[in-house]
Amino acid sequence: MLLAWQEFKRGKTKKLEVQKYEFNLERNLFYLHERLKNKTYFHSPYKSFYIQDPRLRHIHKASVEDRLVHQALFRVLYHHFDKQFIFDSYSCRFRKGVHPAIYRLEKFVRKATFNYQKSAFALKCDIKKFFANIDQPILLSLIKKRIIDPNVIWLIKKIIFSFVERPNKGLPLGNVTSQLFSNIYLNELDYYIKHNLKQKFYLRYCDDFIILHHDEKYLKSLVEPINSFLQIKLKLFLHPNKITIRKLRQGIDFLGYVTLPHYRIIRTKTKQRILRLVNNKNIASYLGICCHARAHNLEQSIINKIG
C-alpha cells in the first residue's frame, strides 16, 4: 500500500485532498488495509465533471482513498496481463504510447509499400463510445480467465461495479484501472484481427486501430467481420462515421500526426491547439512534440509567441 501511495501521489503533492490524506498517512493506510483484509471496504461515489481535451469528455473522479486502492490493484495486475497483450497495442502500457505507435506505423507503411515503391491503403476505425459501452460482466469473465484468487476477484468486482451510470455498462475515464481493463477487453479484438483475420500490419491505440494492405477492396471486406465480432463477443460497435480507407501516399492521420511517404507532419487541429495553449510552463513538452515531425515553422511560431 505504501508503494502504491508513492506512485499515486507523483505529480499530485500540491493538491489539497492529497495533502490531507498524507497528513495522517500511516493511520489511513493501516485503516484501509484492515478493511481490505476483512472485506469491509466499500467504494465511494464518483465526482462527475467534464473537460475539453480537445473533445468534451465526461470524467468520473474517485476519492483519494479509492484511487489508492486502484493504484495498488493496478500494480499487481499490470504485469500479469501485459505479457499476454500483442506487441502492437500501444495505449497505457509501459514503454509504449503515442510516439512508439507512430514510429511503428511508419515502419508498417514502408513494409506495406515495399519502401514506397508500390501503392497500399490504410483502414482506420474507431469504436463508438467505447468506455461507456464496455460490458462489465464480460470484462469480469475475461479477467477470471487469468485471475483465480477469490480475494483479488472480490476487489476487482468492487471497482468494476462501483460505476453505475448504466446497469452493467461502462468504465469511468478517471481510473488507472480503467486503462488496464480496457486493454484486457480489447485484447480479444487484437487476437481476432491478428490470428483469425491474419493481419500483419495492424496496430491499436485505445479504441482507434489501423490495418494496412495493398488491396482496397480487401480492406473494405474486413469491416463487416470486425464489426460482427465486436457486437457478438464484446457488445461494441464500430463508429459508422469514423471508418475510413485512404491511400498511404495521401497521409494517415493518427494520434495527432499525419504520416506521409518519407516524413511526418503534425495534424492541423493539433497545431492550432498547441498555439492556443502554449505557455512558459508547457513550452518544453510542446517543442518535444515537434521533434517527432517536420515542424520547423510550428517551432518558430511557438518560440515567437512565448517571446
GROMACS .gro file of N, CA, C and O in nm, residues 119-124 211-213 216 219-220 243-253 258-260:
model
  104
  119SER      N    1   0.177   0.092  -5.423
  119SER     CA    2   0.067   0.158  -5.352
  119SER      C    3   0.007   0.064  -5.247
  119SER      O    4   0.015  -0.058  -5.260
  120ALA      N    5  -0.050   0.123  -5.145
  120ALA     CA    6  -0.118   0.047  -5.040
  120ALA      C    7  -0.221   0.139  -4.975
  120ALA      O    8  -0.225   0.259  -5.002
  121PHE      N    9  -0.303   0.080  -4.888
  121PHE     CA   10  -0.414   0.154  -4.829
  121PHE      C   11  -0.417   0.131  -4.678
  121PHE      O   12  -0.365   0.031  -4.627
  122ALA      N   13  -0.482   0.224  -4.608
  122ALA     CA   14  -0.497   0.214  -4.463
  122ALA      C   15  -0.645   0.216  -4.427
  122ALA      O   16  -0.717   0.308  -4.464
  123LEU      N   17  -0.689   0.114  -4.354
  123LEU     CA   18  -0.824   0.112  -4.296
  123LEU      C   19  -0.812   0.162  -4.153
  123LEU      O   20  -0.740   0.105  -4.071
  124LYS      N   21  -0.883   0.269  -4.123
  124LYS     CA   22  -0.880   0.328  -3.989
  124LYS      C   23  -1.020   0.322  -3.930
  124LYS      O   24  -1.116   0.365  -3.993
  211ILE      N   25  -0.534  -0.088  -4.000
  211ILE     CA   26  -0.486  -0.206  -4.073
  211ILE      C   27  -0.438  -0.159  -4.209
  211ILE      O   28  -0.508  -0.085  -4.279
  212LEU      N   29  -0.320  -0.202  -4.250
  212LEU     CA   30  -0.264  -0.167  -4.381
  212LEU      C   31  -0.268  -0.289  -4.472
  212LEU      O   32  -0.245  -0.402  -4.428
  213HIS      N   33  -0.297  -0.264  -4.602
  213HIS     CA   34  -0.298  -0.372  -4.700
  213HIS      C   35  -0.288  -0.310  -4.839
  213HIS      O   36  -0.326  -0.195  -4.859
  216GLU      N   37  -0.747  -0.239  -5.165
  216GLU     CA   38  -0.851  -0.157  -5.103
  216GLU      C   39  -0.980  -0.236  -5.082
  216GLU      O   40  -1.045  -0.225  -4.976
  219LEU      N   41  -0.962  -0.457  -4.775
  219LEU     CA   42  -0.980  -0.383  -4.650
  219LEU      C   43  -1.128  -0.354  -4.625
  219LEU      O   44  -1.175  -0.365  -4.511
  220LYS      N   45  -1.202  -0.319  -4.730
  220LYS     CA   46  -1.346  -0.296  -4.715
  220LYS      C   47  -1.416  -0.422  -4.667
  220LYS      O   48  -1.511  -0.415  -4.587
  243ILE      N   49  -1.509   0.525  -4.005
  243ILE     CA   50  -1.444   0.417  -4.080
  243ILE      C   51  -1.393   0.477  -4.210
  243ILE      O   52  -1.472   0.520  -4.294
  244THR      N   53  -1.263   0.484  -4.226
  244THR     CA   54  -1.205   0.546  -4.346
  244THR      C   55  -1.100   0.454  -4.409
  244THR      O   56  -1.032   0.379  -4.339
  245ILE      N   57  -1.091   0.461  -4.542
  245ILE     CA   58  -0.985   0.392  -4.616
  245ILE      C   59  -0.917   0.496  -4.706
  245ILE      O   60  -0.983   0.562  -4.786
  246ARG      N   61  -0.787   0.511  -4.688
  246ARG     CA   62  -0.712   0.610  -4.765
  246ARG      C   63  -0.587   0.548  -4.824
  246ARG      O   64  -0.530   0.454  -4.768
  247LYS      N   65  -0.544   0.603  -4.938
  247LYS     CA   66  -0.415   0.564  -4.994
  247LYS      C   67  -0.305   0.614  -4.900
  247LYS      O   68  -0.314   0.725  -4.847
  248LEU      N   69  -0.203   0.534  -4.883
  248LEU     CA   70  -0.096   0.572  -4.792
  248LEU      C   71  -0.025   0.699  -4.836
  248LEU      O   72   0.020   0.777  -4.753
  249ARG      N   73  -0.017   0.721  -4.967
  249ARG     CA   74   0.052   0.843  -5.013
  249ARG      C   75  -0.026   0.970  -4.983
  249ARG      O   76   0.028   1.080  -4.988
  250GLN      N   77  -0.157   0.956  -4.949
  250GLN     CA   78  -0.236   1.072  -4.909
  250GLN      C   79  -0.213   1.110  -4.764
  250GLN      O   80  -0.254   1.218  -4.720
  251GLY      N   81  -0.148   1.024  -4.689
  251GLY     CA   82  -0.121   1.051  -4.549
  251GLY      C   83  -0.219   0.983  -4.457
  251GLY      O   84  -0.339   0.976  -4.485
  252ILE      N   85  -0.170   0.932  -4.344
  252ILE     CA   86  -0.253   0.865  -4.243
  252ILE      C   87  -0.259   0.954  -4.119
  252ILE      O   88  -0.158   0.978  -4.053
  253ASP      N   89  -0.377   1.003  -4.092
  253ASP     CA   90  -0.400   1.090  -3.975
  253ASP      C   91  -0.425   1.001  -3.854
  253ASP      O   92  -0.529   0.937  -3.842
  258VAL      N   93   0.025   1.320  -3.900
  258VAL     CA   94  -0.010   1.270  -4.032
  258VAL      C   95   0.116   1.207  -4.092
  258VAL      O   96   0.215   1.277  -4.118
  259THR      N   97   0.112   1.074  -4.111
  259THR     CA   98   0.227   1.001  -4.165
  259THR      C   99   0.219   0.998  -4.316
  259THR      O  100   0.123   0.946  -4.373
  260LEU      N  101   0.320   1.056  -4.382
  260LEU     CA  102   0.328   1.063  -4.528
  260LEU      C  103   0.454   0.989  -4.573
  260LEU      O  104   0.542   0.959  -4.491
   0.00000   0.00000   0.00000
